[in-house]
Every structure is written in C-alpha cells, then in structure tokens.
Short mmCIF file of C-alpha atoms in Angstrom, two decimals:
data_model
loop_
_atom_site.label_atom_id
_atom_site.label_comp_id
_atom_site.label_asym_id
_atom_site.label_seq_id
_atom_site.Cartn_x
_atom_site.Cartn_y
_atom_site.Cartn_z
CA MET A 1 -21.28 18.36 -4.38
CA LYS A 2 -20.23 20.57 -1.50
CA PRO A 3 -22.30 21.98 0.12
CA PHE A 4 -25.23 19.71 -0.65
CA THR A 5 -28.82 19.85 0.55
CA ALA A 6 -30.92 16.70 0.50
CA LEU A 7 -34.39 15.59 1.50
CA PHE A 8 -35.15 11.95 2.33
CA PRO A 9 -32.96 10.09 2.92
CA CYS A 10 -30.97 12.74 4.76
CA ARG A 11 -27.41 11.72 3.96
CA VAL A 12 -24.62 13.65 2.24
CA ARG A 13 -20.96 12.88 1.55
CA VAL A 14 -17.90 15.11 1.17
CA ALA A 15 -14.32 14.03 0.41
CA LEU A 16 -10.98 15.35 1.62
CA ALA A 17 -7.79 14.13 -0.04
CA LEU A 18 -4.68 13.74 2.08
CA LEU A 19 -1.25 13.55 0.49
CA CYS A 20 1.82 12.22 2.27
CA LEU A 21 5.05 13.24 0.52
CA SER A 22 8.17 11.39 1.70
CA LEU A 23 11.48 12.80 0.50
CA ALA A 24 13.76 11.36 3.17
CA CYS A 25 16.35 8.52 2.52
CA GLY A 26 -12.39 33.57 9.94
CA PRO A 27 -12.76 32.15 12.98
CA ALA A 28 -16.07 31.46 14.72
CA THR A 29 -16.38 31.85 18.48
CA ALA A 30 -19.49 29.67 18.78
CA VAL A 31 -19.55 26.23 17.22
CA LEU A 32 -23.08 25.15 18.12
CA VAL A 33 -25.63 27.59 16.73
CA PHE A 34 -29.42 27.15 16.76
CA PHE A 35 -31.65 28.92 14.23
CA ASP A 36 -35.41 29.53 14.33
CA LEU A 37 -36.56 28.32 10.91
CA ALA A 38 -39.61 26.58 9.51
CA SER A 39 -37.99 25.06 6.44
CA PRO A 40 -38.36 21.39 5.47
CA ARG A 41 -36.08 18.74 6.90
CA PHE A 42 -32.59 19.12 5.43
CA ILE A 43 -28.90 18.47 6.03
CA GLN A 44 -25.79 20.30 4.80
CA LEU A 45 -22.08 19.47 5.02
CA GLN A 46 -19.02 21.44 3.97
CA VAL A 47 -15.38 20.40 4.39
CA GLY A 48 -12.95 23.09 3.30
CA ALA A 49 -14.04 24.80 0.08
CA SER A 50 -17.63 24.95 -1.12
CA GLY A 51 -18.93 23.60 -4.41
CA GLY A 52 -17.43 20.46 -5.92
CA THR A 53 -13.85 21.10 -4.79
CA VAL A 54 -12.00 18.28 -3.02
CA ASN A 55 -9.30 19.94 -0.94
CA THR A 56 -5.90 18.38 -0.39
CA VAL A 57 -3.85 18.40 2.82
CA GLY A 58 -0.16 17.69 2.18
CA PHE A 59 2.47 16.28 4.54
CA ASN A 60 6.01 16.91 3.29
CA VAL A 61 8.25 14.47 5.18
CA THR A 62 11.90 15.42 4.73
CA GLY A 63 15.16 14.15 6.17
CA ALA A 64 14.92 16.74 8.93
CA HIS A 65 11.73 15.02 10.11
CA THR A 66 13.36 11.58 10.36
CA SER A 67 16.88 12.20 11.66
CA PRO A 68 18.15 12.14 14.33
CA SER A 69 14.66 11.15 15.54
CA PRO A 70 11.22 11.08 13.87
CA GLN A 71 9.12 14.22 14.24
CA PRO A 72 5.38 14.69 13.55
CA VAL A 73 4.56 16.67 10.41
CA GLN A 74 1.72 19.19 10.31
CA GLY A 75 -0.43 19.15 7.20
CA VAL A 76 -0.61 22.05 4.76
CA PRO A 77 -3.98 22.60 3.02
CA ASP A 78 -3.95 23.44 -0.68
CA ALA A 79 -4.46 26.96 -2.02
CA LEU A 80 -8.18 26.35 -2.69
CA ASN A 81 -8.92 25.73 0.99
CA PRO A 82 -10.54 28.88 2.46
CA ALA A 83 -8.39 30.77 4.95
CA THR A 84 -9.23 30.13 8.60
CA GLY A 85 -8.29 31.90 11.81
CA VAL A 86 -6.12 28.89 12.67
CA PRO A 87 -2.97 28.44 10.52
CA GLY A 88 -3.13 25.21 8.53
CA GLY A 89 -6.77 24.62 9.46
CA VAL A 90 -9.59 23.03 7.47
CA ARG A 91 -13.09 24.20 8.39
CA VAL A 92 -15.72 21.46 8.78
CA ARG A 93 -19.32 22.67 8.97
CA LEU A 94 -22.37 20.48 9.53
CA ARG A 95 -25.95 21.77 9.61
CA GLY A 96 -29.22 19.91 10.05
CA GLN A 97 -32.88 20.72 10.58
CA TRP A 98 -36.05 18.76 11.27
CA ALA A 99 -39.63 19.69 12.07
CA THR A 100 -40.23 18.04 15.44
CA GLY A 101 -39.32 15.17 17.74
CA ASN A 102 -36.05 13.51 18.69
CA GLN A 103 -33.60 13.11 15.82
CA THR A 104 -29.92 12.14 15.72
CA LEU A 105 -27.45 14.19 13.70
CA ARG A 106 -24.25 12.32 12.90
CA LEU A 107 -20.97 13.08 11.14
CA LEU A 108 -19.11 9.96 10.00
CA VAL A 109 -15.79 9.53 8.22
CA ASN A 110 -14.48 6.66 6.07
CA SER A 111 -10.69 6.32 6.23
CA ALA A 112 -10.41 2.60 5.49
CA ALA A 113 -8.49 2.81 2.21
CA GLY A 114 -5.30 4.42 3.52
CA MET A 115 -2.72 6.38 1.53
CA ALA A 116 -1.41 4.29 -1.36
CA CYS A 117 1.91 4.74 -3.14
CA VAL A 118 1.58 6.76 -6.36
CA ALA A 119 2.83 4.61 -9.25
CA GLY A 120 6.33 5.45 -10.41
CA THR A 121 7.43 7.29 -7.27
CA GLY A 122 9.50 4.44 -5.84
CA CYS A 123 7.41 3.12 -2.94
CA GLY A 124 5.96 0.07 -4.69
CA SER A 125 2.74 -1.31 -3.23
CA THR A 126 3.12 0.31 0.21
CA VAL A 127 -0.04 1.73 1.80
CA ILE A 128 0.21 4.05 4.80
CA PRO A 129 -2.86 3.64 7.04
CA PHE A 130 -4.88 6.72 7.92
CA THR A 131 -4.45 5.80 11.57
CA THR A 132 -1.14 7.68 11.25
CA VAL A 133 -3.06 10.96 10.81
CA GLY A 134 -4.69 12.87 13.65
CA TRP A 135 -6.09 16.34 14.17
CA VAL A 136 -6.49 19.07 16.75
CA SER A 137 -9.97 20.60 16.82
CA HIS A 138 -10.35 24.33 17.44
CA GLU A 139 -13.28 26.53 18.53
CA LEU A 140 -14.59 23.77 20.78
CA GLU A 141 -17.99 24.31 22.39
CA SER A 142 -17.77 25.03 26.13
CA THR A 143 -21.37 25.96 26.96
CA PRO A 144 -22.67 23.76 29.82
CA GLY A 145 -24.94 21.08 28.43
CA TYR A 146 -23.46 21.28 24.93
CA ALA A 147 -19.74 20.69 25.53
CA GLY A 148 -18.55 17.64 23.60
CA TRP A 149 -21.32 17.81 20.98
CA ASP A 150 -18.97 19.13 18.30
CA ILE A 151 -15.89 17.59 16.63
CA GLN A 152 -13.33 16.70 19.28
CA SER A 153 -9.58 16.30 18.72
CA GLY A 154 -8.67 12.79 17.64
CA ARG A 155 -7.36 10.64 14.82
CA PHE A 156 -8.69 8.51 11.99
CA ASP A 157 -9.33 4.96 13.11
CA GLY A 158 -9.15 3.31 9.68
CA SER A 159 -12.79 2.22 9.70
CA THR A 160 -15.57 2.87 7.19
CA ALA A 161 -17.87 4.72 9.61
CA GLN A 162 -15.96 6.48 12.40
CA GLN A 163 -18.31 8.83 14.25
CA LEU A 164 -17.07 12.39 14.80
CA VAL A 165 -20.40 13.95 15.81
CA GLY A 166 -23.48 12.25 17.28
CA MET A 167 -26.15 14.39 18.91
CA THR A 168 -29.74 13.49 19.71
CA CYS A 169 -32.19 16.14 20.74
CA CYS A 170 -35.66 17.57 20.46
CA PHE A 171 -35.45 20.57 18.19
CA THR A 172 -38.77 21.85 16.81
CA ASN A 173 -38.58 23.89 13.61
CA LYS A 174 -34.97 24.73 14.35
CA ALA A 175 -31.65 24.21 12.60
CA VAL A 176 -28.42 23.35 14.41
CA GLU A 177 -24.97 24.07 13.01
CA VAL A 178 -21.70 22.49 14.16
CA ALA A 179 -18.45 24.05 12.95
CA ASN A 180 -14.84 23.38 13.92
CA THR A 181 -11.44 24.06 12.39
CA LEU A 182 -9.22 20.96 12.21
CA VAL A 183 -5.42 20.99 11.93
CA PHE A 184 -4.13 17.63 10.67
CA THR A 185 -0.82 16.02 11.65
CA TYR A 186 1.00 12.95 10.31
CA ASP A 187 2.56 10.92 13.16
CA ASN A 188 5.71 9.97 11.24
CA ALA A 189 6.40 7.26 13.81
CA THR A 190 7.11 4.53 11.22
CA LEU A 191 9.71 4.72 8.46
CA TYR A 192 8.04 3.99 5.11
CA PRO A 193 9.75 3.75 1.68
CA ALA A 194 10.46 7.14 0.15
CA GLY A 195 7.92 8.18 -2.45
CA ARG A 196 4.59 9.89 -2.92
CA TYR A 197 1.42 8.59 -1.27
CA ARG A 198 -2.15 9.66 -1.79
CA GLY A 199 -5.48 8.78 -0.18
CA THR A 200 -8.95 10.18 0.34
CA VAL A 201 -11.17 10.27 3.41
CA THR A 202 -14.91 10.72 2.93
CA PHE A 203 -17.13 12.55 5.42
CA THR A 204 -20.84 11.64 5.58
CA ALA A 205 -23.59 13.56 7.37
CA VAL A 206 -26.76 11.77 8.42
CA ILE A 207 -30.05 12.63 10.15
CA GLU A 208 -31.70 9.56 11.64
#
C-alpha cells in the first residue's frame, strides 16, 4: 500500500515500474521538514501516486535516439503520476518519527532484477540492467548541517539494497520528512535487441 504506516518493525515498501520501449532497428522549496508531534513511532513512504498505485516511467527509444549516435532518453511518467513542478518528475516522500534517542532513517531501493524482455515483442531473453537508468534529484536541501541528507542525484546500482537516504539523529517527539522530485533517464549507451522491456524497482523505508 502507498502510503503505508507501520509500527514495529518499522519497514515499508513501495514499487515503481520502469518500462524501456525500443523501436529502433507542486514543488516544495524545503525538502527536510521537522514537525513537533507526540505520536507513536511510525514511518511513511510515497513514490509517485498515493494508495496502491504502482506508477510506470516509460523510455521510448526510437531510431532518432540511436543514429547517427546514441542519445540518452528521458523517462515519461504515466498519467496516474501526480503532476510535479519539474517536468517528467516523480515525487518521492519519506517521513519518520520516533519518541527519543538516536535512530537511523533509511531509504533503500532494490533494482537487482533488471528490465526483462516482454514475451512476444522480439527481444528474446534479453534483460537490460537497471544500472542503465539514472536520475536527477530536484529540490535538494542546502541548509548548513542538513545538506546531503536527502536523495541525491545518481543511478541504480543493480543491488538489492542500495541506500538513497541514511540519516542518524536525536529527534525527540518529532517527525522528519524528506521529499525530492526525481527525473529518470535511460543511458542508451548499449544497443539492445528491439522490443519491449519491463522491470520494477522497489523502494523500502526503514527506521533502525
């Protein structure tokens, strides 16, 4: 479910499907927000739309992207993805709260499976690794002492537990929210068989 609130253990998962299609051959100004609350320990994660929706980001690779030289392809979110202040962006929002003491809030992503050829589309058993997909992160935190605590620009590393956020601090009866808009891009540096490919990355939020 998205968003999802859990007690112990504090761990939630959200999926984002990415689609690579080969045919060739409201923006926030603050991303770290602290709230004075006295609620129980909880964690919340939202990627794109709320509820149970799994959003899709599509990469339409045409002949114009491969000849005369390969060109990166920016992803296009599906119609169910909420509009953001950044064209083509997917909003990722992570919120956690605990009563007292040092706790670590993490955002992890599993991109190990890659994007597999859809049966019947002509690309056989080819799998495109998610390491071919990166993102630019917007609304980055710049406040001294907090810069770098949010989601930085980067790329999927193909592992089962890549860390995108990892902050340890001493909040007492407070909630912290991290929110960034990500724009995904397919490298298109390798020529794969023409066809349709589909894969899913799973985001997991943890308080430890």
